[in-house]
Short mmCIF file of C-alpha atoms and ligand atoms in Angstrom, two decimals:
data_model
loop_
_atom_site.label_atom_id
_atom_site.label_comp_id
_atom_site.label_asym_id
_atom_site.label_seq_id
_atom_site.Cartn_x
_atom_site.Cartn_y
_atom_site.Cartn_z
CA UNK A 1 -4.21 10.10 16.44
CA UNK A 2 -1.48 12.74 16.55
CA UNK A 3 2.06 13.12 15.24
CA UNK A 4 5.03 14.82 16.85
CA UNK A 5 8.66 15.15 15.83
CA UNK A 6 11.66 15.39 18.09
CA UNK A 7 15.37 15.83 17.66
CA UNK A 8 17.27 12.57 18.06
CA UNK A 9 20.83 11.37 17.47
CA UNK A 10 22.87 12.83 14.60
CA UNK A 11 20.48 15.74 14.22
CA UNK A 12 17.69 13.57 12.87
CA UNK A 13 14.08 14.56 13.37
CA UNK A 14 12.16 11.45 14.32
CA UNK A 15 8.46 11.61 13.59
CA UNK A 16 6.18 9.60 15.87
CA UNK A 17 2.49 8.93 15.37
CA UNK A 18 0.51 8.09 18.49
CA UNK A 19 -2.97 7.07 19.53
CA UNK A 20 -4.77 5.83 22.61
CA UNK A 21 -4.01 5.46 26.28
CA UNK A 22 -2.75 2.63 28.40
CA UNK A 23 0.45 0.60 28.56
CA UNK A 24 2.93 1.76 25.87
CA UNK A 25 3.25 -0.39 22.75
CA UNK A 26 5.93 0.73 20.27
CA UNK A 27 5.44 -0.44 16.66
CA UNK A 28 8.44 -0.59 14.29
CA UNK A 29 7.69 -0.77 10.58
CA UNK A 30 9.37 -2.83 7.85
CA UNK A 31 11.29 -1.82 4.71
CA UNK A 32 10.43 0.21 2.63
CA UNK A 33 7.43 1.31 4.64
CA UNK A 34 6.54 3.82 7.33
CA UNK A 35 4.17 4.25 10.29
CA UNK A 36 1.15 3.94 7.97
CA UNK A 37 1.84 0.22 7.93
CA UNK A 38 0.34 0.29 11.43
CA UNK A 39 -2.88 2.22 10.74
CA UNK A 40 -5.12 -0.75 11.69
CA UNK A 41 -3.24 -1.05 14.99
CA UNK A 42 -3.30 2.72 15.60
CA UNK A 43 -7.06 2.63 15.25
CA UNK A 44 -8.06 -0.71 16.79
CA UNK A 45 -5.48 -1.37 19.51
CA UNK A 46 -5.61 2.22 20.79
CA UNK A 47 -8.59 1.32 22.97
CA UNK A 48 -6.22 -0.73 25.16
CA UNK A 49 -2.74 0.69 24.64
CA UNK A 50 -0.81 3.85 24.03
CA UNK A 51 0.32 3.08 20.50
CA UNK A 52 3.60 4.74 19.52
CA UNK A 53 4.61 4.31 15.87
CA UNK A 54 7.86 6.06 14.87
CA UNK A 55 9.04 6.49 11.30
CA UNK A 56 12.53 5.00 11.13
CA UNK A 57 15.32 7.30 9.80
CA UNK A 58 14.66 8.44 6.24
CA UNK A 59 11.15 6.96 6.06
CA UNK A 60 7.78 8.66 6.39
CA UNK A 61 8.36 12.06 7.96
CA UNK A 62 11.65 11.25 9.68
CA UNK A 63 14.85 12.75 8.31
CA UNK A 64 18.12 11.13 7.29
CA UNK A 65 21.06 13.41 7.95
CA UNK A 66 23.74 10.84 7.20
CA UNK A 67 23.95 8.14 4.56
CA UNK A 68 25.07 5.49 7.01
CA UNK A 69 23.56 4.12 10.16
CA UNK A 70 23.38 0.78 11.90
CA UNK A 71 20.36 -1.07 13.22
CA UNK A 72 21.91 -0.67 16.67
CA UNK A 73 21.63 3.10 16.18
CA UNK A 74 17.98 2.73 15.15
CA UNK A 75 17.43 0.86 18.43
CA UNK A 76 19.00 3.90 20.11
CA UNK A 77 16.41 6.10 18.37
CA UNK A 78 13.68 3.82 19.76
CA UNK A 79 15.11 4.23 23.25
CA UNK A 80 15.00 8.01 22.79
CA UNK A 81 11.35 7.67 21.80
CA UNK A 82 10.73 5.71 25.02
CA UNK A 83 12.58 8.28 27.12
CA UNK A 84 10.50 11.10 25.61
CA UNK A 85 7.11 9.47 25.61
CA UNK A 86 7.16 6.74 28.23
CA UNK A 87 9.90 7.62 30.74
CA UNK A 88 10.07 5.29 33.76
CA UNK A 89 7.92 2.75 31.97
CA UNK A 90 8.74 -0.62 30.54
CA UNK A 91 7.49 -0.98 27.01
CA UNK A 92 6.22 -3.64 24.65
CA UNK A 93 8.06 -3.48 21.31
CA UNK A 94 6.55 -4.97 18.18
CA UNK A 95 8.70 -4.97 15.05
CA UNK A 96 7.84 -6.31 11.62
CA UNK A 97 10.63 -7.50 9.33
CA UNK A 98 13.22 -4.67 9.39
CA UNK A 99 11.39 -3.43 12.49
CA UNK A 100 11.93 -6.91 13.94
CA UNK A 101 15.68 -6.67 13.33
CA UNK A 102 15.60 -3.35 15.22
CA UNK A 103 13.57 -5.02 18.00
CA UNK A 104 16.29 -7.70 18.38
CA UNK A 105 18.84 -4.86 18.71
CA UNK A 106 16.62 -3.07 21.22
CA UNK A 107 16.53 -6.24 23.31
CA UNK A 108 20.33 -6.58 23.12
CA UNK A 109 20.90 -3.03 24.36
CA UNK A 110 17.90 -2.26 26.54
CA UNK A 111 16.36 -5.55 27.72
CA UNK A 112 15.65 -4.12 31.16
CA UNK A 113 13.25 -1.58 29.61
CA UNK A 114 11.27 -4.29 27.83
CA UNK A 115 8.07 -5.82 29.08
CA UNK A 116 7.34 -7.83 25.95
CA UNK A 117 8.66 -8.46 22.47
CA UNK A 118 6.56 -9.12 19.39
CA UNK A 119 8.57 -10.25 16.37
CA UNK A 120 6.52 -10.31 13.19
CA UNK A 121 7.60 -11.58 9.75
CA UNK A 122 11.23 -11.31 10.68
CA UNK A 123 14.26 -13.51 11.22
CA UNK A 124 17.23 -13.65 13.58
CA UNK A 125 19.97 -14.59 11.13
CA UNK A 126 22.29 -12.15 9.34
CA UNK A 127 22.37 -11.84 5.55
CA UNK A 128 24.17 -14.28 3.27
CA UNK A 129 26.71 -12.85 0.81
CA UNK A 130 24.10 -13.34 -1.91
CA UNK A 131 21.48 -11.37 0.01
CA UNK A 132 24.00 -8.57 0.61
CA UNK A 133 24.78 -8.46 -3.10
CA UNK A 134 21.07 -8.19 -3.93
CA UNK A 135 20.88 -5.22 -1.55
CA UNK A 136 23.76 -3.50 -3.35
CA UNK A 137 21.97 -4.07 -6.65
CA UNK A 138 18.76 -2.61 -5.27
CA UNK A 139 20.65 0.52 -4.21
CA UNK A 140 22.38 0.85 -7.61
CA UNK A 141 19.06 0.49 -9.40
CA UNK A 142 17.51 3.12 -7.12
CA UNK A 143 20.34 5.53 -7.93
CA UNK A 144 20.07 4.84 -11.65
CA UNK A 145 16.33 4.62 -12.19
CA UNK A 146 14.67 5.93 -9.04
CA UNK A 147 13.50 4.31 -5.84
CA UNK A 148 10.14 3.09 -7.18
CA UNK A 149 11.86 1.05 -9.90
CA UNK A 150 14.06 -0.50 -7.24
CA UNK A 151 11.41 -1.38 -4.67
CA UNK A 152 8.43 -2.20 -6.94
CA UNK A 153 9.60 -5.83 -7.43
CA UNK A 154 9.11 -6.31 -3.68
CA UNK A 155 5.34 -5.74 -3.86
CA UNK A 156 4.37 -9.31 -4.85
CA UNK A 157 6.50 -10.63 -1.98
CA UNK A 158 4.94 -8.36 0.60
CA UNK A 159 1.31 -9.34 0.07
CA UNK A 160 -0.59 -12.59 -0.35
CA UNK A 161 -1.94 -13.23 -3.86
CA UNK A 162 -5.51 -12.21 -3.06
CA UNK A 163 -4.30 -8.68 -2.19
CA UNK A 164 -2.34 -8.28 -5.42
CA UNK A 165 -4.98 -6.36 -7.29
CA UNK A 166 -5.22 -2.62 -7.81
CA UNK A 167 -8.71 -2.81 -6.33
CA UNK A 168 -7.42 -4.01 -2.98
CA UNK A 169 -7.16 -1.27 -0.34
CA UNK A 170 -4.21 -3.12 1.21
CA UNK A 171 -2.46 -3.08 -2.17
CA UNK A 172 -2.94 0.66 -2.70
CA UNK A 173 -1.87 1.48 0.86
CA UNK A 174 1.30 -0.59 0.40
CA UNK A 175 2.05 0.86 -3.02
CA UNK A 176 1.62 4.38 -1.64
CA UNK A 177 4.26 3.74 1.03
CA UNK A 178 6.69 2.18 -1.47
CA UNK A 179 6.27 5.14 -3.82
CA UNK A 180 6.96 7.61 -1.01
CA UNK A 181 10.45 6.42 -0.12
CA UNK A 182 13.54 8.25 -1.33
CA UNK A 183 16.66 6.85 -3.01
CA UNK A 184 18.70 7.86 0.06
CA UNK A 185 16.34 6.03 2.43
CA UNK A 186 16.47 2.88 0.28
CA UNK A 187 20.27 2.85 0.05
CA UNK A 188 20.95 3.66 3.71
CA UNK A 189 18.48 1.00 4.88
CA UNK A 190 19.85 -1.65 2.51
CA UNK A 191 23.37 -0.99 3.76
CA UNK A 192 22.26 -1.23 7.41
CA UNK A 193 20.19 -4.37 6.77
CA UNK A 194 23.12 -6.05 4.98
CA UNK A 195 25.42 -5.29 7.92
CA UNK A 196 23.02 -6.42 10.63
CA UNK A 197 24.17 -8.70 13.44
CA UNK A 198 23.29 -12.38 13.68
CA UNK A 199 21.03 -13.20 16.64
CA UNK A 200 20.80 -16.98 16.22
CA UNK A 201 23.23 -17.74 19.07
CA UNK A 202 21.49 -15.20 21.33
CA UNK A 203 17.96 -16.63 21.01
CA UNK A 204 18.22 -18.90 24.10
CA UNK A 205 19.18 -15.82 26.17
CA UNK A 206 16.03 -13.84 25.33
CA UNK A 207 14.17 -13.93 28.63
CA UNK A 208 11.61 -11.28 27.66
CA UNK A 209 8.17 -12.81 27.00
CA UNK A 210 8.02 -13.03 23.21
CA UNK A 211 5.29 -13.49 20.63
CA UNK A 212 6.40 -14.50 17.13
CA UNK A 213 4.07 -14.07 14.16
CA UNK A 214 4.39 -14.73 10.46
CA UNK A 215 2.13 -15.27 7.46
CA UNK A 216 1.49 -18.67 5.88
CA UNK A 217 2.43 -17.22 2.48
CA UNK A 218 5.49 -15.25 3.62
CA UNK A 219 8.50 -16.19 1.48
CA UNK A 220 10.81 -13.66 3.19
CA UNK A 221 10.16 -15.06 6.70
CA UNK A 222 8.73 -18.52 5.89
CA UNK A 223 6.51 -20.26 8.45
CA UNK A 224 8.60 -23.41 8.80
CA UNK A 225 11.86 -21.59 9.58
CA UNK A 226 10.04 -19.12 11.81
CA UNK A 227 8.56 -21.92 13.95
CA UNK A 228 12.04 -23.42 14.36
CA UNK A 229 13.83 -20.31 15.58
CA UNK A 230 10.88 -19.16 17.69
CA UNK A 231 10.99 -22.46 19.59
CA UNK A 232 14.52 -21.62 20.76
CA UNK A 233 13.35 -18.49 22.61
CA UNK A 234 12.52 -19.75 26.13
CA UNK A 235 9.34 -17.82 26.94
CA UNK A 236 7.75 -17.62 23.50
CA UNK A 237 4.73 -18.52 21.41
CA UNK A 238 4.57 -18.65 17.63
CA UNK A 239 1.53 -18.14 15.38
CA UNK A 240 1.22 -18.42 11.63
CA UNK A 241 -1.58 -16.39 10.10
CA UNK A 242 -3.45 -17.86 7.15
CA UNK A 243 -4.38 -15.53 4.26
CA UNK A 244 -1.30 -13.38 4.83
CA UNK A 245 2.24 -13.05 3.47
CA UNK A 246 4.85 -10.55 4.73
CA UNK A 247 2.67 -7.66 5.95
CA UNK A 248 0.49 -9.55 8.45
CA UNK A 249 -0.41 -6.40 10.43
CA UNK A 250 -1.96 -4.84 7.35
CA UNK A 251 -3.21 -7.94 5.53
CA UNK A 252 -5.03 -9.63 8.42
CA UNK A 253 -5.27 -6.87 11.03
CA UNK A 254 -8.10 -8.41 13.09
CA UNK A 255 -6.22 -11.66 13.63
CA UNK A 256 -2.94 -9.81 14.19
CA UNK A 257 -4.51 -7.47 16.75
CA UNK A 258 -6.27 -10.32 18.54
CA UNK A 259 -2.98 -12.19 18.93
CA UNK A 260 -1.13 -9.11 20.17
CA UNK A 261 -3.87 -8.16 22.63
CA UNK A 262 -4.32 -11.61 24.12
CA UNK A 263 -0.53 -12.01 24.44
CA UNK A 264 -0.12 -8.65 26.20
CA UNK A 265 -3.14 -9.28 28.42
CA UNK A 266 -1.69 -12.62 29.49
CA UNK A 267 1.33 -10.75 30.91
CA UNK A 268 -0.53 -8.23 33.02
C1 LIG B 1 11.34 -5.80 5.31
O1 LIG B 1 10.19 -6.11 5.00
O2 LIG B 1 11.58 -5.02 6.25
C2 LIG B 1 12.46 -6.36 4.48
O3 LIG B 1 11.98 -7.36 3.64
C3 LIG B 1 13.56 -6.87 5.33
C4 LIG B 1 14.74 -7.34 4.56
O4 LIG B 1 14.99 -6.87 3.43
O5 LIG B 1 15.49 -8.18 5.09
#
């Protein structure tokens, strides 16, 4: 596994962790996480793929030069990653939650560079006014009391009950990522997430082969709704993983990796 940084749009340094060789698979993390969310994929899927896991602006080791960005711009960062690391190649993009919103944007702007889409624990619809308000409150709390105070209430929603113990390795890994994020990263991401585009009407136009995954206990991207919107994407399959909530890739990595590998193999 190795990490490089390169200069991207708006003077940001984008840090990318990579492992393995083979067809490129770009992994986009959720909020408020970083590339470490994908450690089980960086280790286990690297025998088949070139795993490329960027830190999105402001998270992990990537910088945030400006307080405002859009998810469309983050998709532009992903395209720069592709141009640097996999030029002339079509890529598979796998995004979880916020990473999934970025994957939708990547499809909208760069569909011809996509070989496959994997949308995990995410949703195509834009925020309600209520959801946007909650994001503003999270940012205010982060500014007042620090980012950990603001994001800590998310922990029980990210993981299934059986992981919610300080003895669980999944719990400590998740907590570590939440504790690492800055106030600026929280606020800029919440603003971008609140302003994201609605993809519901575009779902029938997604002609990229698509795998949709969520966790049986995910309350942020619930199984029933996920099955419904996934069915609208023409060339898609949807799987719900038992024993997992919002962070399927980390909670049930073996099942997650098996699904991803058999989906990608079926396309080659
Ligand atoms: C995430 O896990 O990326 C977030 O829950 C997404 C969101 O806040 O909509």
